Amino acid sequence: MTPTSAHLPVTVVISTYQEGEALAATVASLLAAQWLPAEIVIVDDGSTDGSTDHDWPAPVRVLRRPHEGIAPARNAGARSATQPALVFLDAHCDVDGGWLPPLLDAIDRRPDAVAGPAVHDRREPALAGCGARLVDPLFTYQWCRPAVAAVHEVGIVPGGCLAVRTERFLAEGGFGPFREFGLEDVDLSLRWWRSGFPLLGVPASHVTHRFRATAPYPPARQAWLENVLVTALRHLPGPRLGQCVRRCGQLAGFNEAMAAVLARLPRGDCDGLAGGPGLEAYLREWAPWR
């Protein structure tokens, strides 16, 4: 393995909660790759399974926090990072030997970009997605099959693995006010695109994701509903916002979730944010649900 001396020095941030042996396997994959990050920060989001209690080798360090969820954990990792580039990586991934340079090259050439790799399903390695599009009013996304080998623009950079410049990420406020897990990557992608910054798919970078039927986070339907509603209030214009709210209204816990969102979401997060020139063009291309 070789340090990334010819590329942007990078901190890999791994947020983890009750990941068991998957976390150690992910770190081993990073350390065995051809290119070694300058720093690997494991953010322990209140795990009680002992999965972070290892004698981790350099350049790994652990940041321990009370349990809050993925977005706050990742933001804490970003704030503690010492390198000019960040890669956020799920704690249940295997990286290809040459996975890192293509991602770093993408954000080196386009410093305001968020970039994501081709992500393979461990159960079916031949299946890969690079970027995603939204397919329904609840912000479910569908992976896009990489149609070209070159770096290209995408609608959503899924959060399982994404690269960004540290300074830009922090300047944009990091991940949004999301509970537990879900939608933090969709919100980040929408904010990025609406700020005029590129969202890039990098097919030359390969990461294998261990997709799971259930997450280790505690069942939290209201937290997920809150995340959907926060994203809708921040980004959707009137008709689409109505579709989202009506769909959410059919789900248990809606009243409590809406009340919680309205109580905690700063008014400025909605005023002047939803709608605006160009948003409909984005939605037509990357969120063609009606």
PDB file of C-alpha atoms in Angstrom:
ATOM      1  CA  MET A   1       0.000   0.000   0.000  1.00  0.00           C
ATOM      2  CA  THR A   2       1.162   3.514  -0.825  1.00  0.00           C
ATOM      3  CA  PRO A   3       0.271   6.797   0.902  1.00  0.00           C
ATOM      4  CA  THR A   4      -1.773   9.136  -1.268  1.00  0.00           C
ATOM      5  CA  SER A   5       1.167  11.522  -1.701  1.00  0.00           C
ATOM      6  CA  ALA A   6       0.424  12.222  -5.367  1.00  0.00           C
ATOM      7  CA  HIS A   7      -3.183  13.091  -4.562  1.00  0.00           C
ATOM      8  CA  LEU A   8      -5.074  15.223  -2.082  1.00  0.00           C
ATOM      9  CA  PRO A   9      -4.345  14.007   1.460  1.00  0.00           C
ATOM     10  CA  VAL A  10      -7.572  12.483   2.713  1.00  0.00           C
ATOM     11  CA  THR A  11      -9.378  11.648   5.930  1.00  0.00           C
ATOM     12  CA  VAL A  12     -11.734   8.672   5.635  1.00  0.00           C
ATOM     13  CA  VAL A  13     -14.619   9.071   8.103  1.00  0.00           C
ATOM     14  CA  ILE A  14     -16.450   5.887   9.119  1.00  0.00           C
ATOM     15  CA  SER A  15     -19.519   6.398  11.294  1.00  0.00           C
ATOM     16  CA  THR A  16     -20.420   3.182  13.088  1.00  0.00           C
ATOM     17  CA  TYR A  17     -23.129   1.879  15.371  1.00  0.00           C
ATOM     18  CA  GLN A  18     -23.359  -1.765  16.492  1.00  0.00           C
ATOM     19  CA  GLU A  19     -21.571  -2.972  13.346  1.00  0.00           C
ATOM     20  CA  GLY A  20     -19.894  -5.993  14.953  1.00  0.00           C
ATOM     21  CA  GLU A  21     -17.118  -7.561  12.900  1.00  0.00           C
ATOM     22  CA  ALA A  22     -18.186  -5.664   9.777  1.00  0.00           C
ATOM     23  CA  LEU A  23     -16.315  -2.597  11.013  1.00  0.00           C
ATOM     24  CA  ALA A  24     -13.008  -4.437  11.440  1.00  0.00           C
ATOM     25  CA  ALA A  25     -13.429  -5.955   7.970  1.00  0.00           C
ATOM     26  CA  THR A  26     -13.995  -2.501   6.480  1.00  0.00           C
ATOM     27  CA  VAL A  27     -10.881  -1.091   8.141  1.00  0.00           C
ATOM     28  CA  ALA A  28      -8.844  -4.119   7.029  1.00  0.00           C
ATOM     29  CA  SER A  29     -10.008  -3.506   3.467  1.00  0.00           C
ATOM     30  CA  LEU A  30      -8.869   0.125   3.643  1.00  0.00           C
ATOM     31  CA  LEU A  31      -5.466  -0.805   5.048  1.00  0.00           C
ATOM     32  CA  ALA A  32      -4.927  -3.506   2.422  1.00  0.00           C
ATOM     33  CA  ALA A  33      -5.722  -1.242  -0.549  1.00  0.00           C
ATOM     34  CA  GLN A  34      -3.014   0.076  -2.836  1.00  0.00           C
ATOM     35  CA  TRP A  35      -3.538   3.658  -1.634  1.00  0.00           C
ATOM     36  CA  LEU A  36      -3.570   4.428   2.074  1.00  0.00           C
ATOM     37  CA  PRO A  37      -5.542   7.409   3.463  1.00  0.00           C
ATOM     38  CA  ALA A  38      -3.558   9.869   5.544  1.00  0.00           C
ATOM     39  CA  GLU A  39      -6.120   9.411   8.320  1.00  0.00           C
ATOM     40  CA  ILE A  40      -9.008   7.070   9.142  1.00  0.00           C
ATOM     41  CA  VAL A  41     -11.448   8.400  11.745  1.00  0.00           C
ATOM     42  CA  ILE A  42     -13.906   5.903  13.207  1.00  0.00           C
ATOM     43  CA  VAL A  43     -16.802   7.790  14.785  1.00  0.00           C
ATOM     44  CA  ASP A  44     -18.414   5.472  17.326  1.00  0.00           C
ATOM     45  CA  ASP A  45     -22.043   6.609  17.532  1.00  0.00           C
ATOM     46  CA  GLY A  46     -22.657   5.127  20.980  1.00  0.00           C
ATOM     47  CA  SER A  47     -22.032   1.447  20.174  1.00  0.00           C
ATOM     48  CA  THR A  48     -22.304  -1.054  23.023  1.00  0.00           C
ATOM     49  CA  ASP A  49     -21.166  -4.174  21.140  1.00  0.00           C
ATOM     50  CA  GLY A  50     -17.426  -3.628  21.613  1.00  0.00           C
ATOM     51  CA  SER A  51     -16.848  -3.347  17.867  1.00  0.00           C
ATOM     52  CA  THR A  52     -14.596  -0.297  18.216  1.00  0.00           C
ATOM     53  CA  ASP A  53     -12.567  -1.725  21.117  1.00  0.00           C
ATOM     54  CA  HIS A  54      -9.590  -2.781  19.016  1.00  0.00           C
ATOM     55  CA  ASP A  55      -5.916  -1.938  19.043  1.00  0.00           C
ATOM     56  CA  TRP A  56      -6.262  -0.110  15.748  1.00  0.00           C
ATOM     57  CA  PRO A  57      -3.053   0.532  13.785  1.00  0.00           C
ATOM     58  CA  ALA A  58      -2.040   3.923  12.416  1.00  0.00           C
ATOM     59  CA  PRO A  59      -3.514   5.895  10.739  1.00  0.00           C
ATOM     60  CA  VAL A  60      -6.741   4.843  12.506  1.00  0.00           C
ATOM     61  CA  ARG A  61      -8.189   6.745  15.459  1.00  0.00           C
ATOM     62  CA  VAL A  62     -11.537   6.494  17.229  1.00  0.00           C
ATOM     63  CA  LEU A  63     -13.859   9.353  18.175  1.00  0.00           C
ATOM     64  CA  ARG A  64     -16.504   8.260  20.689  1.00  0.00           C
ATOM     65  CA  ARG A  65     -19.856  10.021  21.012  1.00  0.00           C
ATOM     66  CA  PRO A  66     -23.292   9.453  22.540  1.00  0.00           C
ATOM     67  CA  HIS A  67     -25.731   7.953  20.067  1.00  0.00           C
ATOM     68  CA  GLU A  68     -27.353  10.569  17.799  1.00  0.00           C
ATOM     69  CA  GLY A  69     -27.417   9.069  14.315  1.00  0.00           C
ATOM     70  CA  ILE A  70     -25.424   9.060  11.105  1.00  0.00           C
ATOM     71  CA  ALA A  71     -25.564  12.758  10.186  1.00  0.00           C
ATOM     72  CA  PRO A  72     -24.322  14.114  13.553  1.00  0.00           C
ATOM     73  CA  ALA A  73     -21.669  11.379  13.751  1.00  0.00           C
ATOM     74  CA  ARG A  74     -20.337  12.127  10.285  1.00  0.00           C
ATOM     75  CA  ASN A  75     -20.333  15.855  10.958  1.00  0.00           C
ATOM     76  CA  ALA A  76     -18.291  15.254  14.109  1.00  0.00           C
ATOM     77  CA  GLY A  77     -15.807  13.204  12.104  1.00  0.00           C
ATOM     78  CA  ALA A  78     -15.515  15.948   9.504  1.00  0.00           C
ATOM     79  CA  ARG A  79     -14.883  18.595  12.148  1.00  0.00           C
ATOM     80  CA  SER A  80     -12.101  16.480  13.633  1.00  0.00           C
ATOM     81  CA  ALA A  81     -10.477  15.728  10.266  1.00  0.00           C
ATOM     82  CA  THR A  82      -6.964  17.049   9.675  1.00  0.00           C
ATOM     83  CA  GLN A  83      -6.763  16.576   5.899  1.00  0.00           C
ATOM     84  CA  PRO A  84      -8.043  18.728   2.995  1.00  0.00           C
ATOM     85  CA  ALA A  85     -10.205  15.956   1.523  1.00  0.00           C
ATOM     86  CA  LEU A  86     -12.900  13.798   3.112  1.00  0.00           C
ATOM     87  CA  VAL A  87     -14.323  10.437   2.169  1.00  0.00           C
ATOM     88  CA  PHE A  88     -17.378   9.287   4.104  1.00  0.00           C
ATOM     89  CA  LEU A  89     -17.573   5.494   4.067  1.00  0.00           C
ATOM     90  CA  ASP A  90     -20.135   3.127   5.564  1.00  0.00           C
ATOM     91  CA  ALA A  91     -18.829   0.670   8.153  1.00  0.00           C
ATOM     92  CA  HIS A  92     -19.827  -2.347   6.050  1.00  0.00           C
ATOM     93  CA  CYS A  93     -17.886  -1.871   2.813  1.00  0.00           C
ATOM     94  CA  ASP A  94     -14.936  -3.420   0.986  1.00  0.00           C
ATOM     95  CA  VAL A  95     -12.830  -1.140  -1.195  1.00  0.00           C
ATOM     96  CA  ASP A  96     -11.046  -2.058  -4.406  1.00  0.00           C
ATOM     97  CA  GLY A  97      -7.256  -1.786  -4.367  1.00  0.00           C
ATOM     98  CA  GLY A  98      -7.268   1.329  -6.538  1.00  0.00           C
ATOM     99  CA  TRP A  99     -10.496   2.856  -5.298  1.00  0.00           C
ATOM    100  CA  LEU A 100      -9.127   6.090  -3.855  1.00  0.00           C
ATOM    101  CA  PRO A 101      -7.164   7.977  -6.572  1.00  0.00           C
ATOM    102  CA  PRO A 102     -10.110   8.338  -9.008  1.00  0.00           C
ATOM    103  CA  LEU A 103     -12.284   9.900  -6.286  1.00  0.00           C
ATOM    104  CA  LEU A 104      -9.538  12.273  -5.179  1.00  0.00           C
ATOM    105  CA  ASP A 105      -8.734  13.214  -8.777  1.00  0.00           C
ATOM    106  CA  ALA A 106     -12.401  14.134  -9.316  1.00  0.00           C
ATOM    107  CA  ILE A 107     -12.530  16.574  -6.391  1.00  0.00           C
ATOM    108  CA  ASP A 108      -9.036  17.842  -7.172  1.00  0.00           C
ATOM    109  CA  ARG A 109     -10.123  18.865 -10.674  1.00  0.00           C
ATOM    110  CA  ARG A 110     -13.509  20.157  -9.510  1.00  0.00           C
ATOM    111  CA  PRO A 111     -12.960  21.423  -5.964  1.00  0.00           C
ATOM    112  CA  ASP A 112     -16.633  22.159  -5.276  1.00  0.00           C
ATOM    113  CA  ALA A 113     -17.837  18.679  -6.236  1.00  0.00           C
ATOM    114  CA  VAL A 114     -19.235  15.791  -4.267  1.00  0.00           C
ATOM    115  CA  ALA A 115     -18.143  12.550  -5.922  1.00  0.00           C
ATOM    116  CA  GLY A 116     -19.166   8.926  -5.479  1.00  0.00           C
ATOM    117  CA  PRO A 117     -17.803   5.620  -6.812  1.00  0.00           C
ATOM    118  CA  ALA A 118     -19.366   2.692  -8.602  1.00  0.00           C
ATOM    119  CA  VAL A 119     -20.946   0.706  -5.766  1.00  0.00           C
ATOM    120  CA  HIS A 120     -21.278  -3.062  -6.078  1.00  0.00           C
ATOM    121  CA  ASP A 121     -23.691  -5.324  -4.212  1.00  0.00           C
ATOM    122  CA  ARG A 122     -21.683  -7.916  -2.295  1.00  0.00           C
ATOM    123  CA  ARG A 123     -24.403 -10.516  -2.920  1.00  0.00           C
ATOM    124  CA  GLU A 124     -24.262  -9.889  -6.687  1.00  0.00           C
ATOM    125  CA  PRO A 125     -20.895  -8.264  -7.495  1.00  0.00           C
ATOM    126  CA  ALA A 126     -21.744  -7.882 -11.180  1.00  0.00           C
ATOM    127  CA  LEU A 127     -24.431  -5.379 -10.212  1.00  0.00           C
ATOM    128  CA  ALA A 128     -23.091  -1.858  -9.787  1.00  0.00           C
ATOM    129  CA  GLY A 129     -24.605   1.594  -9.494  1.00  0.00           C
ATOM    130  CA  CYS A 130     -22.927   4.953  -9.919  1.00  0.00           C
ATOM    131  CA  GLY A 131     -25.117   7.799  -8.734  1.00  0.00           C
ATOM    132  CA  ALA A 132     -28.871   7.608  -8.338  1.00  0.00           C
ATOM    133  CA  ARG A 133     -32.202   9.225  -9.166  1.00  0.00           C
ATOM    134  CA  LEU A 134     -35.321   9.745  -7.038  1.00  0.00           C
ATOM    135  CA  VAL A 135     -38.316   7.594  -7.912  1.00  0.00           C
ATOM    136  CA  ASP A 136     -41.150   8.535  -5.529  1.00  0.00           C
ATOM    137  CA  PRO A 137     -42.421  11.280  -3.199  1.00  0.00           C
ATOM    138  CA  LEU A 138     -40.707   9.632  -0.193  1.00  0.00           C
ATOM    139  CA  PHE A 139     -37.274  10.232  -1.767  1.00  0.00           C
ATOM    140  CA  THR A 140     -36.586   6.577  -2.470  1.00  0.00           C
ATOM    141  CA  TYR A 141     -33.671   6.463  -4.852  1.00  0.00           C
ATOM    142  CA  GLN A 142     -32.752   4.045  -7.607  1.00  0.00           C
ATOM    143  CA  TRP A 143     -29.149   3.390  -8.537  1.00  0.00           C
ATOM    144  CA  CYS A 144     -28.049   4.350 -12.042  1.00  0.00           C
ATOM    145  CA  ARG A 145     -26.053   1.788 -13.982  1.00  0.00           C
ATOM    146  CA  PRO A 146     -22.783   3.394 -15.148  1.00  0.00           C
ATOM    147  CA  ALA A 147     -23.303   3.974 -18.874  1.00  0.00           C
ATOM    148  CA  VAL A 148     -19.914   5.605 -19.503  1.00  0.00           C
ATOM    149  CA  ALA A 149     -16.421   5.038 -18.109  1.00  0.00           C
ATOM    150  CA  ALA A 150     -15.668   8.735 -17.645  1.00  0.00           C
ATOM    151  CA  VAL A 151     -16.548  10.902 -14.658  1.00  0.00           C
ATOM    152  CA  HIS A 152     -20.072  12.227 -15.232  1.00  0.00           C
ATOM    153  CA  GLU A 153     -22.776  14.226 -13.497  1.00  0.00           C
ATOM    154  CA  VAL A 154     -25.413  12.405 -11.460  1.00  0.00           C
ATOM    155  CA  GLY A 155     -28.558  13.438  -9.603  1.00  0.00           C
ATOM    156  CA  ILE A 156     -27.811  11.924  -6.195  1.00  0.00           C
ATOM    157  CA  VAL A 157     -24.500  10.797  -4.690  1.00  0.00           C
ATOM    158  CA  PRO A 158     -25.516   8.053  -2.228  1.00  0.00           C
ATOM    159  CA  GLY A 159     -23.950   8.364   1.191  1.00  0.00           C
ATOM    160  CA  GLY A 160     -22.412   4.901   1.502  1.00  0.00           C
ATOM    161  CA  CYS A 161     -19.269   6.364  -0.015  1.00  0.00           C
ATOM    162  CA  LEU A 162     -18.777   9.963  -1.066  1.00  0.00           C
ATOM    163  CA  ALA A 163     -15.784  12.276  -1.412  1.00  0.00           C
ATOM    164  CA  VAL A 164     -15.681  16.040  -0.893  1.00  0.00           C
ATOM    165  CA  ARG A 165     -13.241  18.784  -0.002  1.00  0.00           C
ATOM    166  CA  THR A 166     -13.195  19.306   3.767  1.00  0.00           C
ATOM    167  CA  GLU A 167     -13.322  23.096   3.583  1.00  0.00           C
ATOM    168  CA  ARG A 168     -16.260  23.090   1.172  1.00  0.00           C
ATOM    169  CA  PHE A 169     -18.185  20.495   3.181  1.00  0.00           C
ATOM    170  CA  LEU A 170     -17.839  22.447   6.410  1.00  0.00           C
ATOM    171  CA  ALA A 171     -18.594  25.765   4.696  1.00  0.00           C
ATOM    172  CA  GLU A 172     -21.887  24.317   3.425  1.00  0.00           C
ATOM    173  CA  GLY A 173     -22.887  23.216   6.917  1.00  0.00           C
ATOM    174  CA  GLY A 174     -22.184  19.498   6.576  1.00  0.00           C
ATOM    175  CA  PHE A 175     -25.032  17.023   6.703  1.00  0.00           C
ATOM    176  CA  GLY A 176     -28.416  18.433   7.650  1.00  0.00           C
ATOM    177  CA  PRO A 177     -30.541  18.103  10.821  1.00  0.00           C
ATOM    178  CA  PHE A 178     -31.424  14.431  10.432  1.00  0.00           C
ATOM    179  CA  ARG A 179     -32.229  11.834  13.082  1.00  0.00           C
ATOM    180  CA  GLU A 180     -30.937   8.245  13.202  1.00  0.00           C
ATOM    181  CA  PHE A 181     -30.365   7.310   9.548  1.00  0.00           C
ATOM    182  CA  GLY A 182     -31.812   8.081   6.138  1.00  0.00           C
ATOM    183  CA  LEU A 183     -32.121  11.034   3.739  1.00  0.00           C
ATOM    184  CA  GLU A 184     -28.962  12.872   4.857  1.00  0.00           C
ATOM    185  CA  ASP A 185     -27.333  12.006   1.518  1.00  0.00           C
ATOM    186  CA  VAL A 186     -30.387  13.035  -0.516  1.00  0.00           C
ATOM    187  CA  ASP A 187     -30.575  16.388   1.267  1.00  0.00           C
ATOM    188  CA  LEU A 188     -26.836  16.968   0.807  1.00  0.00           C
ATOM    189  CA  SER A 189     -27.074  16.197  -2.912  1.00  0.00           C
ATOM    190  CA  LEU A 190     -30.051  18.523  -3.384  1.00  0.00           C
ATOM    191  CA  ARG A 191     -28.334  21.337  -1.486  1.00  0.00           C
ATOM    192  CA  TRP A 192     -25.154  20.808  -3.500  1.00  0.00           C
ATOM    193  CA  TRP A 193     -26.903  20.922  -6.838  1.00  0.00           C
ATOM    194  CA  ARG A 194     -28.990  23.955  -5.856  1.00  0.00           C
ATOM    195  CA  SER A 195     -25.819  25.797  -4.855  1.00  0.00           C
ATOM    196  CA  GLY A 196     -24.454  25.248  -8.360  1.00  0.00           C
ATOM    197  CA  PHE A 197     -21.902  22.632  -7.306  1.00  0.00           C
ATOM    198  CA  PRO A 198     -21.362  19.419  -9.300  1.00  0.00           C
ATOM    199  CA  LEU A 199     -22.478  15.945  -8.246  1.00  0.00           C
ATOM    200  CA  LEU A 200     -20.182  13.415  -9.888  1.00  0.00           C
ATOM    201  CA  GLY A 201     -20.205   9.686 -10.510  1.00  0.00           C
ATOM    202  CA  VAL A 202     -16.728   8.151 -10.759  1.00  0.00           C
ATOM    203  CA  PRO A 203     -17.013   4.701 -12.401  1.00  0.00           C
ATOM    204  CA  ALA A 204     -13.252   4.037 -12.154  1.00  0.00           C
ATOM    205  CA  SER A 205     -13.547   3.857  -8.358  1.00  0.00           C
ATOM    206  CA  HIS A 206     -15.053   0.625  -7.024  1.00  0.00           C
ATOM    207  CA  VAL A 207     -16.518  -0.072  -3.584  1.00  0.00           C
ATOM    208  CA  THR A 208     -18.505  -3.143  -2.549  1.00  0.00           C
ATOM    209  CA  HIS A 209     -21.360  -2.522  -0.126  1.00  0.00           C
ATOM    210  CA  ARG A 210     -22.837  -5.125   2.184  1.00  0.00           C
ATOM    211  CA  PHE A 211     -26.496  -4.242   1.706  1.00  0.00           C
ATOM    212  CA  ARG A 212     -28.673  -5.360   4.620  1.00  0.00           C
ATOM    213  CA  ALA A 213     -32.375  -6.005   5.040  1.00  0.00           C
ATOM    214  CA  THR A 214     -32.360  -4.205   8.384  1.00  0.00           C
ATOM    215  CA  ALA A 215     -30.039  -1.561   9.803  1.00  0.00           C
ATOM    216  CA  PRO A 216     -28.474  -1.802  13.266  1.00  0.00           C
ATOM    217  CA  TYR A 217     -30.243   1.400  14.301  1.00  0.00           C
ATOM    218  CA  PRO A 218     -33.258   0.973  16.588  1.00  0.00           C
ATOM    219  CA  PRO A 219     -36.650   0.904  14.844  1.00  0.00           C
ATOM    220  CA  ALA A 220     -37.522   4.548  14.375  1.00  0.00           C
ATOM    221  CA  ARG A 221     -40.412   5.129  11.989  1.00  0.00           C
ATOM    222  CA  GLN A 222     -40.983   8.630  13.341  1.00  0.00           C
ATOM    223  CA  ALA A 223     -37.310   9.553  12.882  1.00  0.00           C
ATOM    224  CA  TRP A 224     -37.427   8.387   9.260  1.00  0.00           C
ATOM    225  CA  LEU A 225     -40.693  10.250   8.669  1.00  0.00           C
ATOM    226  CA  GLU A 226     -39.170  13.380  10.165  1.00  0.00           C
ATOM    227  CA  ASN A 227     -36.211  13.064   7.796  1.00  0.00           C
ATOM    228  CA  VAL A 228     -38.528  12.750   4.795  1.00  0.00           C
ATOM    229  CA  LEU A 229     -40.537  15.797   5.873  1.00  0.00           C
ATOM    230  CA  VAL A 230     -37.424  17.875   6.569  1.00  0.00           C
ATOM    231  CA  THR A 231     -36.133  17.086   3.075  1.00  0.00           C
ATOM    232  CA  ALA A 232     -39.485  17.899   1.487  1.00  0.00           C
ATOM    233  CA  LEU A 233     -39.890  21.207   3.330  1.00  0.00           C
ATOM    234  CA  ARG A 234     -36.367  22.244   2.408  1.00  0.00           C
ATOM    235  CA  HIS A 235     -36.487  21.348  -1.261  1.00  0.00           C
ATOM    236  CA  LEU A 236     -39.820  20.535  -2.886  1.00  0.00           C
ATOM    237  CA  PRO A 237     -41.967  23.137  -4.651  1.00  0.00           C
ATOM    238  CA  GLY A 238     -45.678  23.307  -3.861  1.00  0.00           C
ATOM    239  CA  PRO A 239     -47.252  20.469  -5.891  1.00  0.00           C
ATOM    240  CA  ARG A 240     -44.496  17.983  -5.114  1.00  0.00           C
ATOM    241  CA  LEU A 241     -44.426  19.024  -1.481  1.00  0.00           C
ATOM    242  CA  GLY A 242     -48.147  18.280  -1.336  1.00  0.00           C
ATOM    243  CA  GLN A 243     -47.579  14.831  -2.843  1.00  0.00           C
ATOM    244  CA  CYS A 244     -44.939  14.032  -0.256  1.00  0.00           C
ATOM    245  CA  VAL A 245     -47.011  15.231   2.689  1.00  0.00           C
ATOM    246  CA  ARG A 246     -50.080  13.306   1.511  1.00  0.00           C
ATOM    247  CA  ARG A 247     -48.021  10.128   1.129  1.00  0.00           C
ATOM    248  CA  CYS A 248     -46.491  10.597   4.573  1.00  0.00           C
ATOM    249  CA  GLY A 249     -49.956  11.257   5.971  1.00  0.00           C
ATOM    250  CA  GLN A 250     -50.925   7.676   5.127  1.00  0.00           C
ATOM    251  CA  LEU A 251     -48.210   6.317   7.445  1.00  0.00           C
ATOM    252  CA  ALA A 252     -48.412   5.686  11.173  1.00  0.00           C
ATOM    253  CA  GLY A 253     -46.758   8.368  13.274  1.00  0.00           C
ATOM    254  CA  PHE A 254     -47.275  11.168  10.753  1.00  0.00           C
ATOM    255  CA  ASN A 255     -48.885  13.679  13.136  1.00  0.00           C
ATOM    256  CA  GLU A 256     -46.117  13.299  15.711  1.00  0.00           C
ATOM    257  CA  ALA A 257     -43.425  13.502  13.041  1.00  0.00           C
ATOM    258  CA  MET A 258     -44.852  16.649  11.447  1.00  0.00           C
ATOM    259  CA  ALA A 259     -45.259  18.330  14.829  1.00  0.00           C
ATOM    260  CA  ALA A 260     -41.661  17.506  15.741  1.00  0.00           C
ATOM    261  CA  VAL A 261     -40.318  18.834  12.432  1.00  0.00           C
ATOM    262  CA  LEU A 262     -42.252  22.093  12.636  1.00  0.00           C
ATOM    263  CA  ALA A 263     -41.082  22.573  16.216  1.00  0.00           C
ATOM    264  CA  ARG A 264     -37.379  22.044  15.553  1.00  0.00           C
ATOM    265  CA  LEU A 265     -36.730  23.043  11.936  1.00  0.00           C
ATOM    266  CA  PRO A 266     -35.535  26.667  11.772  1.00  0.00           C
ATOM    267  CA  ARG A 267     -37.911  28.819   9.759  1.00  0.00           C
ATOM    268  CA  GLY A 268     -35.055  29.960   7.567  1.00  0.00           C
ATOM    269  CA  ASP A 269     -34.460  26.380   6.458  1.00  0.00           C
ATOM    270  CA  CYS A 270     -37.675  26.583   4.444  1.00  0.00           C
ATOM    271  CA  ASP A 271     -38.133  30.239   3.525  1.00  0.00           C
ATOM    272  CA  GLY A 272     -36.653  30.918   0.120  1.00  0.00           C
ATOM    273  CA  LEU A 273     -35.170  27.443  -0.172  1.00  0.00           C
ATOM    274  CA  ALA A 274     -37.897  25.309  -1.696  1.00  0.00           C
ATOM    275  CA  GLY A 275     -38.570  26.132  -5.323  1.00  0.00           C
ATOM    276  CA  GLY A 276     -36.487  28.589  -7.278  1.00  0.00           C
ATOM    277  CA  PRO A 277     -35.174  28.760 -10.840  1.00  0.00           C
ATOM    278  CA  GLY A 278     -33.819  25.557 -12.245  1.00  0.00           C
ATOM    279  CA  LEU A 279     -35.285  23.240  -9.625  1.00  0.00           C
ATOM    280  CA  GLU A 280     -38.004  21.950 -11.924  1.00  0.00           C
ATOM    281  CA  ALA A 281     -35.374  21.095 -14.543  1.00  0.00           C
ATOM    282  CA  TYR A 282     -33.495  19.061 -11.947  1.00  0.00           C
ATOM    283  CA  LEU A 283     -36.673  17.304 -10.817  1.00  0.00           C
ATOM    284  CA  ARG A 284     -37.652  16.458 -14.389  1.00  0.00           C
ATOM    285  CA  GLU A 285     -34.285  14.799 -15.019  1.00  0.00           C
ATOM    286  CA  TRP A 286     -33.449  13.241 -11.668  1.00  0.00           C
ATOM    287  CA  ALA A 287     -36.826  12.855  -9.919  1.00  0.00           C
ATOM    288  CA  PRO A 288     -39.301  12.040 -12.694  1.00  0.00           C
ATOM    289  CA  TRP A 289     -42.060  10.752 -10.407  1.00  0.00           C
ATOM    290  CA  ARG A 290     -45.454  12.375 -10.672  1.00  0.00           C
TER     291      ARG A 290
END
